[in-house]
Coordinates of C-alpha atoms in Angstrom, one line a residue:
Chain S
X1 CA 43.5 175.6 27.6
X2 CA 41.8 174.6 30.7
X3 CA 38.6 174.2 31.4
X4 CA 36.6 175.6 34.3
X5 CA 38.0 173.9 37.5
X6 CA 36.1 173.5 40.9
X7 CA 37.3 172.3 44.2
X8 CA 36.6 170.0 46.0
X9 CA 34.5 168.1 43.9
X10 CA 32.8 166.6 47.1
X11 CA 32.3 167.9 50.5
X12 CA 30.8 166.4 53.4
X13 CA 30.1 169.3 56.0
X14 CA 28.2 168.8 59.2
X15 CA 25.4 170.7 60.1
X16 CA 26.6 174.0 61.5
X17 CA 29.8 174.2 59.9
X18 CA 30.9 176.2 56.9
X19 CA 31.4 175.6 53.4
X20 CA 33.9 177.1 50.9
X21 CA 33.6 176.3 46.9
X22 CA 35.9 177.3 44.8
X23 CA 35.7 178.5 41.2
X24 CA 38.8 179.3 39.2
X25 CA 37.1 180.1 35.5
X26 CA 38.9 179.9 32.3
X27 CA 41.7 181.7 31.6
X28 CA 40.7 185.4 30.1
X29 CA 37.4 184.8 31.3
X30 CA 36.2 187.3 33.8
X31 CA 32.4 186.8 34.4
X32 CA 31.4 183.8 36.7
X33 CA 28.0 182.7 37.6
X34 CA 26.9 180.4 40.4
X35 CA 24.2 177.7 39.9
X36 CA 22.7 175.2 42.7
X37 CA 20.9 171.9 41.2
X38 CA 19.2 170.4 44.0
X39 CA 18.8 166.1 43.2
X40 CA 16.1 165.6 40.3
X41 CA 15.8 169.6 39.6
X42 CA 17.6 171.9 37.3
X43 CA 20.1 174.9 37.4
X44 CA 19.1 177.7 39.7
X45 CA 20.7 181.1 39.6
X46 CA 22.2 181.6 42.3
X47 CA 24.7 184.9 41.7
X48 CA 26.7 186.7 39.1
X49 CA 30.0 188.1 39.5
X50 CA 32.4 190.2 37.4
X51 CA 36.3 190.7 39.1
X52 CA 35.8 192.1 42.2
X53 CA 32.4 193.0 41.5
X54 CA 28.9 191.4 42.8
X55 CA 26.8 192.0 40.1
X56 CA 23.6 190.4 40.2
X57 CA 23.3 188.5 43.2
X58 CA 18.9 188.2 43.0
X59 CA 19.3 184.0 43.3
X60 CA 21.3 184.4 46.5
X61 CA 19.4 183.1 50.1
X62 CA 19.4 186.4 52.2
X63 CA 21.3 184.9 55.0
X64 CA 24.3 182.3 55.3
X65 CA 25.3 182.8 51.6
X66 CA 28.1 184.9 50.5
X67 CA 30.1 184.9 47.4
X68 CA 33.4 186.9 46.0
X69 CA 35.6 187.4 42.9
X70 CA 38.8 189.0 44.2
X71 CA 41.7 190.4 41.8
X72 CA 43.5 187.6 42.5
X73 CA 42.7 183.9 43.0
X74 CA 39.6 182.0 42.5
X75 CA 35.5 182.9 43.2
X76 CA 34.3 181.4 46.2
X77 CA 31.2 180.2 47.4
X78 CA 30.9 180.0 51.2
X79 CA 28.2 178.5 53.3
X80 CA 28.2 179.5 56.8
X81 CA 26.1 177.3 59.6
X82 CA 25.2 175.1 56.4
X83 CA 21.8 172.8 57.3
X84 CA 20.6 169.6 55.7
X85 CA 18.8 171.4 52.8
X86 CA 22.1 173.1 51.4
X87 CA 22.8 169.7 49.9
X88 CA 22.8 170.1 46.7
X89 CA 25.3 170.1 43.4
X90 CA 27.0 173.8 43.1
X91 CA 28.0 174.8 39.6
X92 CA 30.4 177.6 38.3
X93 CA 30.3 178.8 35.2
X94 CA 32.6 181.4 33.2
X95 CA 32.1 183.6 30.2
X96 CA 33.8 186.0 28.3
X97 CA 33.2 189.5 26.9
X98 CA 30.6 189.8 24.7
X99 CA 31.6 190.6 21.1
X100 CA 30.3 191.5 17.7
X101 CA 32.2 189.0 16.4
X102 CA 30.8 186.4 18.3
X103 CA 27.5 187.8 17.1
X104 CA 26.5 189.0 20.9
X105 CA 26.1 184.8 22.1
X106 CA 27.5 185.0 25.5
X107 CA 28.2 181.1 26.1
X108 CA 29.2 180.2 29.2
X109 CA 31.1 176.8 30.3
X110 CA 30.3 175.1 33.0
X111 CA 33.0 173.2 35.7
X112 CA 32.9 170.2 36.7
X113 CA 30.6 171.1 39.8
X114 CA 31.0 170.3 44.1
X115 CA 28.5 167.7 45.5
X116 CA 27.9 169.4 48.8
X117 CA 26.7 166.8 51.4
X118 CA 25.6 168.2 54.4
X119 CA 25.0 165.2 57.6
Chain U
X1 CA 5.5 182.5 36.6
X2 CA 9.0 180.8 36.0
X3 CA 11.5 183.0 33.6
X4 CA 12.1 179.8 31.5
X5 CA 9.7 176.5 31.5
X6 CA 10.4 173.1 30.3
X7 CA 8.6 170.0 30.4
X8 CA 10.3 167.6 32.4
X9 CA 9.6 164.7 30.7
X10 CA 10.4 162.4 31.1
X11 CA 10.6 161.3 27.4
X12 CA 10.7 157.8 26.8
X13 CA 11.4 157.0 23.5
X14 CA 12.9 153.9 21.1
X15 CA 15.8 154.1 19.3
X16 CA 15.5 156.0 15.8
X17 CA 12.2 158.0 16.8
X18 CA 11.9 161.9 16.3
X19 CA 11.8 163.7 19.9
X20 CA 10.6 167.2 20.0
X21 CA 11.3 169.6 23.1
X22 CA 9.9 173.1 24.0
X23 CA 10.6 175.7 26.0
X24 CA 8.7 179.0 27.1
X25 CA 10.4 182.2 28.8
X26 CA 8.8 184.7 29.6
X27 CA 11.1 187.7 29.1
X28 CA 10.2 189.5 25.6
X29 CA 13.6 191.3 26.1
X30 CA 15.7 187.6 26.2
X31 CA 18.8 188.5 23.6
X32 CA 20.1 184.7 23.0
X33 CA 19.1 181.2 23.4
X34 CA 20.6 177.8 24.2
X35 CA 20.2 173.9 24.6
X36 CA 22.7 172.5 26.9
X37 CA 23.2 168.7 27.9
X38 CA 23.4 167.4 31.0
X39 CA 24.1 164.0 32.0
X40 CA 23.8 162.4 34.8
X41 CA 25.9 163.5 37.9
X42 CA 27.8 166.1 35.4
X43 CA 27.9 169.5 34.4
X44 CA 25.9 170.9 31.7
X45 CA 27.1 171.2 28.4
X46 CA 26.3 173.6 25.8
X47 CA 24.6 171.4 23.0
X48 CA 23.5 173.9 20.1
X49 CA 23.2 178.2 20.1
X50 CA 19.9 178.9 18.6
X51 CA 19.6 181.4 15.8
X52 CA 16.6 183.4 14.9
X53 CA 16.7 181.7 11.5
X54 CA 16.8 178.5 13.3
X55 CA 19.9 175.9 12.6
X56 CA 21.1 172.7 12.7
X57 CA 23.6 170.5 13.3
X58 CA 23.5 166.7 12.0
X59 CA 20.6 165.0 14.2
X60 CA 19.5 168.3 15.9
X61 CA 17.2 171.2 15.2
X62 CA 16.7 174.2 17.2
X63 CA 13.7 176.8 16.4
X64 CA 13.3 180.4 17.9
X65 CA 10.0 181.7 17.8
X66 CA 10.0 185.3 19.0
X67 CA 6.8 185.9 18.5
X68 CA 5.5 183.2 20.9
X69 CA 8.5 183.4 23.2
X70 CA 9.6 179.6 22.6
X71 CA 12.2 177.7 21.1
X72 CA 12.3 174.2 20.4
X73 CA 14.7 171.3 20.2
X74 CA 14.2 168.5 17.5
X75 CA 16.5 165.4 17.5
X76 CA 16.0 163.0 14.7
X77 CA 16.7 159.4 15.0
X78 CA 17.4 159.2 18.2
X79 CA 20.2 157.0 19.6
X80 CA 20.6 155.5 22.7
X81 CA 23.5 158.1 23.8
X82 CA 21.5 160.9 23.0
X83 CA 19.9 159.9 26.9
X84 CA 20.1 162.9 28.9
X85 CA 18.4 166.0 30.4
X86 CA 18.3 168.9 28.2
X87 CA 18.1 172.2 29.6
X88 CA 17.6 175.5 27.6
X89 CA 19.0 179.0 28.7
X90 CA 17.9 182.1 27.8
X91 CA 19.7 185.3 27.8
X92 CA 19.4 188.9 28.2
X93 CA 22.0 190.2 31.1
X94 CA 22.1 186.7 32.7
X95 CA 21.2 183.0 31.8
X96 CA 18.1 181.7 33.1
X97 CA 18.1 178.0 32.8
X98 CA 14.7 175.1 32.6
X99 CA 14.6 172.6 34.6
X100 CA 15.1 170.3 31.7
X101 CA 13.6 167.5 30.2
X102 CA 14.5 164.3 31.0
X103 CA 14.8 161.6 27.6
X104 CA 15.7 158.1 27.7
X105 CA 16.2 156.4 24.6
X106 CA 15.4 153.0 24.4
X107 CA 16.7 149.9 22.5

């Protein structure tokens, strides 16, 4: 059963170009969240997304940031015109459905993450 | 005011001390409650759940306190793996992380 996978796991950009992460989340899992952890700092929220759906995306910067979930294939993360201060570590992270079962706990599970180095 | 605070530490301890970790949110609504690890250069991962009835597992103790909107992570004789940053999460529709709290455990 894999794990949440990422790729690339580092990417150097220059300043100007774009950027495209990649989040494929465990299999039967169908929530995804984004996180950016700039160097010495913690997880941010960045954007939620449930197949083909943008639910919450409050964390998001207004411009140059997009993200997607389509029916098919993994989330991605793209970065257009990225600038020096986009450097930073992007996470992924999956979940499933919440359950009784599972008394309501909606644990997600992180990937391995993409160090985003922008010259 | 953030949605989750931590302090950031860092914690400095010795090996086999009793480390105590807090964390405030601020949304009386929040459903569930974690304590992930993170080490360094790698992705969190999830450490302990934490119950209203509080739990434990081996070394660790988390605490819920609903009341005061905290919970706390206890870690008993600490051991020099146990150095990481530990983040909590809070829940209601979406996870809101800390910033985490750096520990280094010392020989």
């Amino acid at each position: 059963n894999a794990g949440v996978m990422q790729n690339p796991r580092h990417l150097v950009r220059r300043r100007g170009q774009e950027a495209r992460l990649r989040c494929s989340p465990m299999k039967g899992h169908s929530h995804v969240y984004w996180y950016r952890q700039l160097p010495e700092e913690g997880l941010k929220f960045m954007v939620y997304l449930q197949k083909e759906n943008i639910i919450d995306e409050s964390g998001m910067p207004k411009e140059r940031f997009s993200a997607e979930f389509p029916k098919e294939g993994p989330s991605i993360l793209r970065i257009q015109q990225v600038v020096r201060g986009d450097s930073a570590a992007y996470f992924c992270a999956s979940r499933g459905e919440t359950g009784i079962f599972i008394g309501g706990y909606n644990e997600q599970f992180f990937g391995p993450g993409t160090r985003l180095t922008v010259l | 005011r953030k949605e989750v605070e931590q302090d950031p530490g860092p914690f400095n301890v010795p090996e086999g001390a009793t480390v105590a970790f807090n964390c405030t949110y601020s949304n009386s609504a929040s459903q569930s409650f974690f304590w992930y690890r993170q080490d360094c250069r790698k992705e969190p991962k999830l450490l302990m759940s934490v119950y209203s009835s509080g739990n434990e597992d081996g070394r660790f103790t988390a605490q819920l306190n609903r009341a005061s909107q905290y919970i706390s992570l206890l870690i008993r004789d600490s051991k020099l793996s146990d150095s990481a940053t530990y983040l909590c999460a809070v829940n209601n529709n979406d996870m809101r992380f800390g910033a985490g709290t750096r520990l280094t455990v010392k020989p």
